[in-house]
Tab-separated table of C-alpha atoms in Angstrom:
chain	number	residue	atom	x	y	z
A	120	MET	CA	-7.897	0.965	-51.303
A	121	SER	CA	-9.473	4.209	-52.444
A	122	LYS	CA	-11.039	6.456	-49.885
A	123	SER	CA	-14.561	5.246	-49.383
A	124	TYR	CA	-17.421	6.395	-47.203
A	125	MET	CA	-17.201	4.994	-43.721
A	126	ILE	CA	-20.307	6.565	-42.277
A	127	LYS	CA	-22.884	8.643	-44.023
A	128	VAL	CA	-25.603	10.353	-42.046
A	129	GLU	CA	-28.647	11.778	-43.805
A	130	LYS	CA	-31.373	13.933	-42.287
A	131	LEU	CA	-30.807	12.496	-38.826
A	132	ASN	CA	-33.286	13.588	-36.184
A	133	LYS	CA	-33.321	12.734	-32.514
A	134	SER	CA	-35.490	13.974	-29.662
A	135	PHE	CA	-35.528	13.284	-25.956
A	136	GLY	CA	-39.170	13.838	-25.116
A	137	ASP	CA	-39.980	17.391	-26.122
A	138	LEU	CA	-36.353	18.272	-26.555
A	139	HIS	CA	-35.324	18.188	-30.213
A	140	VAL	CA	-31.604	17.475	-29.876
A	141	LEU	CA	-30.540	16.724	-33.443
A	142	LYS	CA	-32.152	18.472	-36.392
A	143	ASP	CA	-31.647	17.188	-39.937
A	144	ILE	CA	-28.009	16.304	-39.507
A	145	ASP	CA	-26.079	15.462	-42.678
A	146	ILE	CA	-22.513	14.372	-42.345
A	147	THR	CA	-20.177	12.043	-44.202
A	148	VAL	CA	-17.038	10.566	-42.745
A	149	LYS	CA	-14.579	8.989	-45.153
A	150	GLU	CA	-12.010	6.348	-44.421
A	151	SER	CA	-9.001	7.716	-42.513
A	152	ASP	CA	-10.766	11.010	-41.890
A	153	VAL	CA	-10.255	12.682	-38.561
A	154	VAL	CA	-13.291	14.795	-37.798
A	155	CYS	CA	-13.645	17.060	-34.797
A	156	LEU	CA	-17.085	18.043	-33.566
A	157	ILE	CA	-17.038	21.318	-31.723
A	158	GLY	CA	-19.748	23.415	-30.162
A	159	ALA	CA	-21.111	24.565	-26.844
A	160	SER	CA	-22.487	22.000	-24.415
A	161	GLY	CA	-26.042	21.150	-25.291
A	162	SER	CA	-25.418	21.665	-28.990
A	163	GLY	CA	-25.996	17.960	-29.679
A	164	LYS	CA	-22.480	16.898	-30.579
A	165	SER	CA	-22.278	14.127	-27.989
A	166	THR	CA	-25.716	12.867	-28.953
A	167	LEU	CA	-24.649	12.781	-32.589
A	168	LEU	CA	-21.599	10.747	-31.630
A	169	ARG	CA	-23.730	8.353	-29.587
A	170	CYS	CA	-26.086	7.928	-32.526
A	171	LEU	CA	-23.133	6.815	-34.643
A	172	ASN	CA	-22.694	3.685	-32.539
A	173	PHE	CA	-26.373	3.367	-31.703
A	174	LEU	CA	-26.106	3.981	-27.978
A	175	GLU	CA	-28.846	6.436	-28.876
A	176	LEU	CA	-31.278	5.316	-31.526
A	177	LYS	CA	-32.260	7.778	-34.213
A	178	ASP	CA	-35.862	8.905	-34.572
A	179	SER	CA	-35.644	9.436	-38.313
A	180	GLY	CA	-33.118	9.762	-41.103
A	181	ASN	CA	-30.488	7.382	-42.397
A	182	ILE	CA	-27.232	6.118	-40.999
A	183	ILE	CA	-25.238	4.283	-43.638
A	184	PHE	CA	-22.289	2.394	-42.210
A	185	GLU	CA	-19.771	0.928	-44.639
A	186	GLY	CA	-22.285	1.030	-47.440
A	187	GLU	CA	-25.112	-0.533	-45.483
A	188	LYS	CA	-28.132	1.333	-44.224
A	189	VAL	CA	-28.463	0.477	-40.544
A	190	GLU	CA	-32.021	0.257	-39.261
A	191	ASN	CA	-32.667	0.171	-35.523
A	192	GLU	CA	-35.039	-2.761	-35.676
A	193	THR	CA	-33.721	-5.047	-38.361
A	194	HIS	CA	-29.986	-4.758	-37.838
A	195	ASP	CA	-27.868	-6.589	-35.339
A	196	LEU	CA	-26.577	-3.419	-33.716
A	197	ASN	CA	-24.145	-5.427	-31.607
A	198	LYS	CA	-22.352	-6.498	-34.767
A	199	VAL	CA	-22.141	-2.901	-35.937
A	200	ARG	CA	-20.861	-1.757	-32.541
A	201	GLU	CA	-18.055	-4.315	-32.726
A	202	LYS	CA	-16.640	-2.252	-35.579
A	203	VAL	CA	-17.184	1.117	-33.931
A	204	GLY	CA	-14.863	1.832	-31.014
A	205	MET	CA	-15.972	4.312	-28.396
A	206	VAL	CA	-14.018	6.250	-25.801
A	207	PHE	CA	-15.973	8.015	-23.088
A	208	GLN	CA	-15.367	11.190	-21.154
A	209	HIS	CA	-15.410	9.286	-17.875
A	210	PHE	CA	-13.454	6.263	-19.162
A	211	HIS	CA	-15.898	3.650	-17.848
A	212	LEU	CA	-13.188	1.078	-17.337
A	213	PHE	CA	-14.389	-2.110	-15.692
A	214	PRO	CA	-13.275	-1.651	-12.072
A	215	HIS	CA	-13.430	-5.345	-11.180
A	216	MET	CA	-10.896	-6.306	-13.832
A	217	THR	CA	-7.210	-5.586	-14.176
A	218	VAL	CA	-5.954	-3.358	-16.970
A	219	LEU	CA	-5.038	-6.387	-19.078
A	220	GLU	CA	-8.412	-8.050	-18.407
A	221	ASN	CA	-10.187	-4.840	-19.428
A	222	VAL	CA	-8.474	-4.914	-22.793
A	223	MET	CA	-8.975	-8.664	-23.257
A	224	GLU	CA	-12.637	-8.725	-22.225
A	225	ALA	CA	-14.375	-7.980	-25.521
A	226	PRO	CA	-12.181	-9.960	-27.950
A	227	LEU	CA	-12.388	-12.898	-25.567
A	228	HIS	CA	-16.105	-12.856	-24.798
A	229	VAL	CA	-17.656	-11.078	-27.774
A	230	LYS	CA	-15.458	-12.312	-30.620
A	231	LYS	CA	-14.591	-15.491	-28.684
A	232	LEU	CA	-11.028	-15.487	-29.960
A	233	PRO	CA	-8.453	-17.866	-28.441
A	234	LYS	CA	-7.012	-16.605	-25.175
A	235	ASP	CA	-3.316	-16.771	-26.126
A	236	GLN	CA	-3.825	-14.594	-29.142
A	237	VAL	CA	-6.093	-12.148	-27.300
A	238	LYS	CA	-3.557	-11.796	-24.506
A	239	LYS	CA	-0.716	-11.132	-26.907
A	240	ASP	CA	-2.748	-8.534	-28.816
A	241	ALA	CA	-3.789	-6.866	-25.566
A	242	GLN	CA	-0.190	-6.688	-24.390
A	243	ASP	CA	0.850	-5.159	-27.704
A	244	LEU	CA	-1.892	-2.559	-27.404
A	245	LEU	CA	-0.897	-1.672	-23.854
A	246	LYS	CA	2.675	-1.285	-25.038
A	247	LYS	CA	1.450	1.004	-27.762
A	248	VAL	CA	-0.329	3.278	-25.281
A	249	GLY	CA	2.689	3.111	-22.985
A	250	LEU	CA	1.157	1.130	-20.125
A	251	SER	CA	2.909	-2.232	-20.291
A	252	ASP	CA	3.953	-1.895	-16.670
A	253	LYS	CA	0.320	-1.540	-15.535
A	254	GLU	CA	-1.018	-4.805	-16.949
A	255	ASN	CA	-1.934	-6.342	-13.621
A	256	VAL	CA	-3.074	-3.186	-11.901
A	257	TYR	CA	-6.721	-2.394	-11.211
A	258	PRO	CA	-8.133	0.810	-12.756
A	259	SER	CA	-8.602	2.464	-9.362
A	260	LYS	CA	-4.813	2.690	-9.082
A	261	LEU	CA	-4.402	4.628	-12.345
A	262	SER	CA	-4.351	8.344	-13.047
A	263	GLY	CA	-7.044	9.805	-15.294
A	264	GLY	CA	-4.706	9.961	-18.255
A	265	GLN	CA	-3.678	6.356	-17.779
A	266	LYS	CA	-7.312	5.301	-17.467
A	267	GLN	CA	-8.176	6.995	-20.718
A	268	ARG	CA	-5.269	5.353	-22.503
A	269	VAL	CA	-6.425	1.959	-21.241
A	270	ALA	CA	-9.906	2.822	-22.497
A	271	ILE	CA	-8.444	3.584	-25.916
A	272	ALA	CA	-6.557	0.262	-25.900
A	273	ARG	CA	-9.745	-1.522	-24.832
A	274	ALA	CA	-11.654	-0.067	-27.769
A	275	LEU	CA	-8.810	-0.809	-30.203
A	276	ALA	CA	-8.736	-4.423	-29.066
A	277	MET	CA	-11.879	-5.041	-31.105
A	278	LYS	CA	-10.001	-3.836	-34.198
A	279	PRO	CA	-12.664	-1.265	-35.028
A	280	ASP	CA	-12.928	0.447	-38.401
A	281	ILE	CA	-13.715	3.767	-36.769
A	282	MET	CA	-13.104	5.270	-33.346
A	283	LEU	CA	-15.454	7.697	-31.622
A	284	PHE	CA	-14.162	9.922	-28.835
A	285	ASP	CA	-16.646	11.683	-26.564
A	286	GLU	CA	-14.750	14.537	-24.916
A	287	PRO	CA	-11.861	12.209	-24.070
A	288	THR	CA	-9.854	14.801	-22.176
A	289	SER	CA	-12.594	16.830	-20.479
A	290	ALA	CA	-12.425	14.921	-17.209
A	291	LEU	CA	-8.643	15.051	-16.979
A	292	ASP	CA	-6.345	17.270	-14.973
A	293	PRO	CA	-4.660	19.705	-17.361
A	294	GLU	CA	-1.244	18.087	-17.027
A	295	LEU	CA	-2.662	14.715	-18.119
A	296	VAL	CA	-4.373	15.935	-21.288
A	297	GLY	CA	-1.196	15.785	-23.371
A	298	GLU	CA	-0.539	12.068	-22.986
A	299	VAL	CA	-4.042	11.188	-24.164
A	300	LEU	CA	-3.932	13.586	-27.084
A	301	SER	CA	-0.579	12.238	-28.232
A	302	THR	CA	-1.973	8.697	-28.170
A	303	MET	CA	-4.854	9.913	-30.309
A	304	LYS	CA	-2.498	11.734	-32.633
A	305	GLU	CA	-0.518	8.565	-33.150
A	306	LEU	CA	-3.714	6.749	-33.972
A	307	ALA	CA	-4.668	9.401	-36.512
A	308	LEU	CA	-1.262	9.123	-38.176
A	309	GLU	CA	-1.795	5.380	-38.557
A	310	GLY	CA	-4.848	6.165	-40.628
A	311	MET	CA	-7.579	5.365	-38.119
A	312	THR	CA	-10.902	6.946	-38.962
A	313	MET	CA	-11.855	9.112	-36.005
A	314	VAL	CA	-14.727	11.297	-34.913
A	315	VAL	CA	-13.814	13.364	-31.890
A	316	VAL	CA	-16.053	15.553	-29.774
A	317	THR	CA	-13.616	17.926	-28.188
A	318	HIS	CA	-12.935	21.277	-26.639
A	319	GLU	CA	-9.245	20.976	-27.459
A	320	MET	CA	-9.000	23.459	-30.288
A	321	GLY	CA	-5.252	22.926	-30.538
A	322	PHE	CA	-5.789	19.242	-31.170
A	323	ALA	CA	-8.509	19.951	-33.726
A	324	ARG	CA	-6.280	22.393	-35.540
A	325	GLU	CA	-3.315	20.056	-35.601
A	326	VAL	CA	-4.883	16.683	-36.277
A	327	ALA	CA	-8.343	17.076	-37.767
A	328	ASP	CA	-8.919	16.858	-41.502
A	329	TRP	CA	-12.017	18.888	-40.982
A	330	ALA	CA	-14.035	20.349	-38.164
A	331	VAL	CA	-17.765	20.600	-37.674
A	332	TYR	CA	-19.319	23.361	-35.638
A	333	MET	CA	-22.675	22.479	-34.133
A	334	HIS	CA	-25.156	24.791	-32.502
A	335	ASP	CA	-28.606	24.042	-31.153
A	336	GLY	CA	-28.843	20.612	-32.767
A	337	ARG	CA	-27.749	21.716	-36.217
A	338	ILE	CA	-24.509	21.665	-38.135
A	339	VAL	CA	-23.722	25.340	-38.651
A	340	GLU	CA	-20.423	25.153	-40.450
A	341	VAL	CA	-18.038	22.553	-41.799
A	342	GLY	CA	-14.513	23.172	-42.942
A	343	HIS	CA	-10.839	22.578	-42.702
A	344	PRO	CA	-9.850	23.528	-39.155
A	345	GLU	CA	-7.524	26.313	-40.306
A	346	ASP	CA	-10.270	27.896	-42.398
A	347	LEU	CA	-12.975	27.336	-39.828
A	348	PHE	CA	-10.949	28.747	-36.953
A	349	ASN	CA	-9.350	31.650	-38.819
A	350	ASN	CA	-12.122	32.683	-41.178
A	351	PRO	CA	-15.457	31.427	-39.915
A	352	LYS	CA	-18.216	32.214	-42.380
A	353	GLU	CA	-21.045	32.197	-39.879
A	354	GLN	CA	-21.445	34.737	-37.133
A	355	ARG	CA	-22.455	32.032	-34.634
A	356	THR	CA	-19.247	30.109	-35.320
A	357	LYS	CA	-17.296	33.305	-34.828
A	358	ASN	CA	-19.033	34.005	-31.526
A	359	PHE	CA	-18.314	30.507	-30.288
A	360	LEU	CA	-14.673	30.612	-31.309
A	361	ASP	CA	-14.230	34.008	-29.686
A	362	SER	CA	-15.522	32.551	-26.444
A	363	VAL	CA	-13.240	29.512	-26.394
A	364	LEU	CA	-10.008	30.596	-28.065
B	276	MET	CA	-26.068	-27.449	39.050
B	277	ASP	CA	-24.339	-24.420	37.660
B	278	LEU	CA	-24.547	-23.111	34.128
B	279	PHE	CA	-21.265	-24.612	32.991
B	280	THR	CA	-22.181	-28.128	34.131
B	281	LYS	CA	-25.500	-27.788	32.320
B	282	PHE	CA	-23.655	-26.667	29.241
B	283	MET	CA	-21.284	-29.635	29.402
B	284	ASP	CA	-24.116	-32.098	30.014
B	285	THR	CA	-26.201	-30.938	27.094
B	286	TYR	CA	-23.739	-29.967	24.395
B	287	PRO	CA	-24.067	-33.170	22.311
B	288	VAL	CA	-27.775	-32.469	21.883
B	289	PHE	CA	-27.247	-28.755	21.329
B	290	LEU	CA	-24.590	-29.421	18.707
B	291	LYS	CA	-27.072	-31.598	16.833
B	292	GLY	CA	-29.561	-28.727	17.030
B	293	MET	CA	-26.891	-26.339	15.848
B	294	LEU	CA	-26.131	-28.541	12.854
B	295	LEU	CA	-29.807	-28.534	11.908
B	296	THR	CA	-30.041	-24.754	12.335
B	297	PHE	CA	-26.988	-24.429	10.147
B	298	GLN	CA	-28.415	-26.708	7.453
B	299	LEU	CA	-31.767	-24.941	7.439
B	300	THR	CA	-30.051	-21.582	7.025
B	301	ILE	CA	-27.528	-22.558	4.359
B	302	VAL	CA	-30.010	-24.394	2.144
B	303	SER	CA	-32.697	-21.734	2.424
B	304	VAL	CA	-30.302	-18.851	1.828
B	305	PHE	CA	-28.867	-20.657	-1.204
B	306	ILE	CA	-32.341	-20.990	-2.717
B	307	ALA	CA	-33.295	-17.467	-1.637
B	308	ILE	CA	-30.390	-16.004	-3.614
B	309	PHE	CA	-31.758	-17.495	-6.818
B	310	ILE	CA	-35.306	-16.412	-5.998
B	311	GLY	CA	-33.978	-12.947	-5.164
B	312	LEU	CA	-31.990	-12.671	-8.359
B	313	PHE	CA	-34.963	-13.820	-10.406
B	314	PHE	CA	-37.348	-11.245	-8.920
B	315	ALA	CA	-34.688	-8.527	-9.059
B	316	PHE	CA	-34.504	-9.117	-12.815
B	317	LEU	CA	-38.290	-8.923	-13.060
B	318	LYS	CA	-38.179	-5.604	-11.194
B	319	ILE	CA	-35.625	-4.078	-13.560
B	320	SER	CA	-37.061	-5.676	-16.703
B	321	LYS	CA	-39.042	-2.535	-17.610
B	322	VAL	CA	-41.870	-4.875	-18.590
B	323	LYS	CA	-44.878	-3.700	-16.600
B	324	VAL	CA	-46.447	-7.131	-16.106
B	325	LEU	CA	-43.207	-8.639	-14.826
B	326	GLU	CA	-42.655	-5.708	-12.485
B	327	TRP	CA	-46.155	-6.204	-11.097
B	328	ILE	CA	-45.503	-9.891	-10.498
B	329	ALA	CA	-42.379	-8.986	-8.519
B	330	ASP	CA	-44.225	-6.248	-6.621
B	331	ILE	CA	-47.039	-8.620	-5.656
B	332	TYR	CA	-44.552	-11.235	-4.464
B	333	ILE	CA	-42.670	-8.713	-2.358
B	334	PHE	CA	-45.925	-7.283	-1.001
B	335	LEU	CA	-47.168	-10.725	0.053
B	336	VAL	CA	-43.924	-11.692	1.733
B	337	ARG	CA	-43.383	-8.426	3.544
B	338	GLY	CA	-47.014	-8.178	4.554
B	339	THR	CA	-47.297	-11.535	6.315
B	340	PRO	CA	-45.387	-13.078	9.225
B	341	LEU	CA	-42.739	-15.648	8.411
B	342	VAL	CA	-44.316	-18.144	10.797
B	343	VAL	CA	-47.526	-17.977	8.770
B	344	GLN	CA	-45.571	-18.642	5.602
B	345	ILE	CA	-43.840	-21.670	7.116
B	346	PHE	CA	-47.171	-22.998	8.445
B	347	ILE	CA	-48.687	-22.651	4.979
B	348	PHE	CA	-45.989	-24.901	3.545
B	349	TYR	CA	-46.310	-27.457	6.334
B	350	PHE	CA	-49.916	-27.425	7.578
B	351	GLY	CA	-51.521	-25.600	4.666
B	352	LEU	CA	-50.262	-27.362	1.572
B	353	THR	CA	-50.922	-30.837	2.987
B	354	ALA	CA	-51.653	-32.172	-0.484
B	355	LEU	CA	-48.024	-31.559	-1.403
B	356	ASP	CA	-46.875	-33.482	1.662
B	357	ILE	CA	-43.753	-31.372	2.203
B	358	SER	CA	-41.446	-32.611	4.964
B	359	GLN	CA	-40.723	-30.525	8.063
B	360	PHE	CA	-37.242	-29.691	6.841
B	361	TRP	CA	-38.338	-28.568	3.408
B	362	SER	CA	-41.335	-26.634	4.761
B	363	VAL	CA	-38.990	-24.520	6.836
B	364	VAL	CA	-36.439	-24.219	4.037
B	365	LEU	CA	-39.065	-23.192	1.498
B	366	GLY	CA	-40.680	-20.793	3.954
B	367	LEU	CA	-37.356	-19.150	4.748
B	368	ALA	CA	-36.278	-19.087	1.094
B	369	PHE	CA	-39.610	-17.640	-0.054
B	370	HIS	CA	-39.413	-15.031	2.698
B	371	ASN	CA	-35.759	-14.006	2.347
B	372	GLY	CA	-36.002	-14.099	-1.450
B	373	ALA	CA	-38.148	-10.968	-1.338
B	374	TYR	CA	-35.654	-9.030	0.747
B	375	ILE	CA	-32.733	-10.312	-1.296
B	376	ALA	CA	-34.563	-9.290	-4.487
B	377	GLU	CA	-34.660	-5.723	-3.216
B	378	ILE	CA	-30.998	-5.891	-2.204
B	379	PHE	CA	-29.988	-7.095	-5.679
B	380	ARG	CA	-32.254	-4.618	-7.446
B	381	GLY	CA	-30.690	-1.790	-5.498
B	382	SER	CA	-27.128	-2.923	-6.082
B	383	ILE	CA	-27.653	-3.541	-9.800
B	384	GLN	CA	-29.238	-0.130	-10.246
B	385	SER	CA	-26.442	1.495	-8.270
B	386	ILE	CA	-23.855	0.517	-10.898
B	387	ASP	CA	-22.984	3.482	-13.109
B	388	LYS	CA	-24.954	3.500	-16.362
B	389	GLY	CA	-21.654	4.041	-18.164
B	390	GLN	CA	-20.600	0.490	-17.345
B	391	MET	CA	-23.432	-0.984	-19.388
B	392	GLU	CA	-22.744	1.507	-22.181
B	393	ALA	CA	-19.057	0.656	-22.221
B	394	GLY	CA	-19.951	-3.014	-22.521
B	395	ARG	CA	-22.478	-2.365	-25.271
B	396	SER	CA	-20.041	-0.132	-27.151
B	397	LEU	CA	-17.673	-3.108	-27.340
B	398	GLY	CA	-20.331	-5.166	-29.069
B	399	MET	CA	-21.672	-7.011	-26.041
B	400	THR	CA	-25.317	-7.993	-25.936
B	401	ALA	CA	-27.259	-6.603	-22.976
B	402	GLY	CA	-27.230	-10.077	-21.423
B	403	LEU	CA	-23.488	-10.540	-21.748
B	404	ALA	CA	-22.784	-7.071	-20.368
B	405	MET	CA	-25.104	-7.823	-17.445
B	406	ARG	CA	-23.327	-11.098	-16.723
B	407	ARG	CA	-19.730	-10.015	-17.260
B	408	ILE	CA	-19.785	-6.356	-16.253
B	409	ILE	CA	-22.769	-5.404	-14.084
B	410	LEU	CA	-23.459	-8.463	-11.925
B	411	PRO	CA	-19.907	-8.993	-10.623
B	412	GLN	CA	-19.856	-5.385	-9.427
B	413	ALA	CA	-23.424	-5.556	-8.114
B	414	PHE	CA	-22.709	-8.724	-6.123
B	415	ARG	CA	-19.787	-7.035	-4.479
B	416	ARG	CA	-21.889	-4.074	-3.517
B	417	ALA	CA	-24.667	-6.375	-2.268
B	418	MET	CA	-22.419	-8.311	0.093
B	419	PRO	CA	-22.846	-6.191	3.263
B	420	PRO	CA	-26.673	-6.115	3.192
B	421	LEU	CA	-26.686	-9.721	2.007
B	422	GLY	CA	-24.588	-10.693	5.008
B	423	ASN	CA	-27.139	-9.008	7.250
B	424	GLN	CA	-29.931	-10.909	5.572
B	425	PHE	CA	-28.087	-14.223	6.106
B	426	ILE	CA	-27.856	-13.494	9.804
B	427	ILE	CA	-31.556	-12.617	9.955
B	428	ALA	CA	-32.327	-15.896	8.182
B	429	LEU	CA	-30.161	-17.787	10.654
B	430	LYS	CA	-32.070	-16.393	13.613
B	431	ASP	CA	-35.433	-16.784	11.887
B	432	SER	CA	-34.743	-20.486	11.454
B	433	SER	CA	-35.701	-20.770	15.148
B	434	LEU	CA	-39.310	-20.684	13.918
B	435	ALA	CA	-38.768	-24.285	12.782
B	436	SER	CA	-39.377	-25.218	16.400
B	437	PHE	CA	-43.050	-24.318	15.897
B	438	ILE	CA	-43.480	-27.282	13.590
B	439	GLY	CA	-41.521	-29.551	15.900
B	440	MET	CA	-38.011	-29.535	14.472
B	441	TYR	CA	-35.229	-29.990	16.994
B	442	GLU	CA	-33.081	-27.084	15.977
B	443	LEU	CA	-31.298	-24.953	18.581
B	444	PHE	CA	-34.265	-23.096	20.008
B	445	ASN	CA	-36.428	-26.182	20.382
B	446	VAL	CA	-33.615	-28.022	22.146
B	447	ALA	CA	-33.331	-25.134	24.601
B	448	THR	CA	-37.032	-24.850	25.390
B	449	THR	CA	-37.375	-28.604	25.714
B	450	TYR	CA	-34.573	-28.754	28.294
B	451	GLY	CA	-36.034	-25.682	29.951
B	452	SER	CA	-39.462	-27.177	30.439
B	453	ASN	CA	-38.189	-30.633	31.400
B	454	GLU	CA	-35.916	-29.267	34.089
B	455	TYR	CA	-38.066	-26.322	35.138
B	456	ASP	CA	-35.158	-24.001	34.338
B	457	TYR	CA	-35.770	-21.908	31.264
B	458	MET	CA	-33.286	-19.186	32.085
B	459	SER	CA	-30.178	-21.381	32.069
B	460	TYR	CA	-30.993	-22.998	28.764
B	461	LEU	CA	-32.035	-19.750	27.094
B	462	LEU	CA	-28.678	-18.284	28.096
B	463	ILE	CA	-26.916	-21.356	26.775
B	464	VAL	CA	-28.778	-21.271	23.452
B	465	ALA	CA	-28.002	-17.567	23.128
B	466	VAL	CA	-24.306	-18.467	23.236
B	467	TYR	CA	-24.763	-21.027	20.453
B	468	TYR	CA	-26.530	-18.441	18.292
B	469	LEU	CA	-23.858	-15.858	18.987
B	470	VAL	CA	-21.152	-18.304	17.931
B	471	LEU	CA	-23.036	-19.181	14.735
B	472	VAL	CA	-23.586	-15.526	13.892
B	473	LEU	CA	-19.931	-14.837	14.572
B	474	ILE	CA	-18.909	-17.609	12.175
B	475	PHE	CA	-21.285	-16.235	9.546
B	476	SER	CA	-20.004	-12.689	9.967
B	477	ILE	CA	-16.413	-13.812	9.558
B	478	LEU	CA	-17.376	-15.824	6.476
B	479	VAL	CA	-19.133	-12.838	4.920
B	480	ASN	CA	-16.174	-10.630	5.767
B	481	VAL	CA	-13.761	-12.983	4.066
B	482	ILE	CA	-15.903	-13.116	0.914
B	483	GLU	CA	-16.236	-9.329	0.967
B	484	LYS	CA	-12.473	-8.864	1.241
B	485	ARG	CA	-11.852	-11.294	-1.600
B	486	MET	CA	-14.285	-9.486	-3.856
B	487	ALA	CA	-12.897	-6.106	-2.948
B	488	SER	CA	-9.359	-7.030	-3.967
B	489	SER	CA	-9.576	-4.581	-6.862
B	490	ASP	CA	-10.067	-1.503	-4.696
């Protein structure tokens, strides 16, 4: 299959009250792309990510997902969200369910797939993220890194076409960041389309096909991570990179 | 006649009263949970009219004595011809429903917003996420105050004596007045209530422990 557009965003605008958070955002994510969104906090990168799976609804502009223009009112956003996996900064695992139940929940109750199959898939996914031995454990007993890997498995269980990561390692102790990043790396190598909001410049450099620098609700600069990090064209990008690298 | 002899002489009648008290409480609390859940949903619906309806209900219940509410069902709504038992049950359910609504509202709203978002991000409808993700956690958090409310309902069921039902309190006062010895029978009935409350507390504790197995 040739590389096709997965998500195309045109002139996206979003405000919270008087606060204009996203200003005329244009961005296109192709199949198997790994895109890193970088920028200071408050630059709108998380909001942009949340617009991509309609946890925040756009005020104006177009979001075209797999060739279809998605309108807030007319579209079944739940159906779209089934194909868009999301991983949160604070994991948001379901605390009243075991690890295995967390991963099985959506395929079982949203897709209504047969339990045997769902269980087998969930076990395979947990094996993939290296947590087979934690199947029957409740999330409260896991470390942050383990929680985030379960969250990734939970999102993958819906067999999404694209995965969104909202600062997946920001809430982790430094020594736990690596295990989550390596899981994500593996996913990228398998060809998963990914949009990642991150402060991990090393990860962006190593894994991303291109990086997007956002500032004050606008996309300032887009480029291959090597180019963007080594030779930023915009002064604002340079300032930001100087402050974080 | 000492207290113990009185206790032994009267326990068959008291046990009958205790059974009635127990029935009144269980049935009314059962109904009150559904009433409470219903009005809790109205309160969090973000639809102004529905919120007002819930607010008015809670205002009416909290602003009037329970005994008045029970009398309205029994002596007031004569056209409906509600039995003694159901007048008390409906009165208690109507009354406790308001408090339980606030308990549920609080516990639902106390669940991290991220839980709903995580559910939605997996393709769940708001209703499914509420049912599968939010409510199980909210129920668990509501158990301690809910247990309190059950105990309040149990003790409030003594108001059934005002419309002539022979539950625990009425049995005690009847013996008291017949034998010109209120004190003995009030002490005896206090023991029955304490035992009932103890049983309830243990029950609530067991449920709480079960639900908290994931912690």
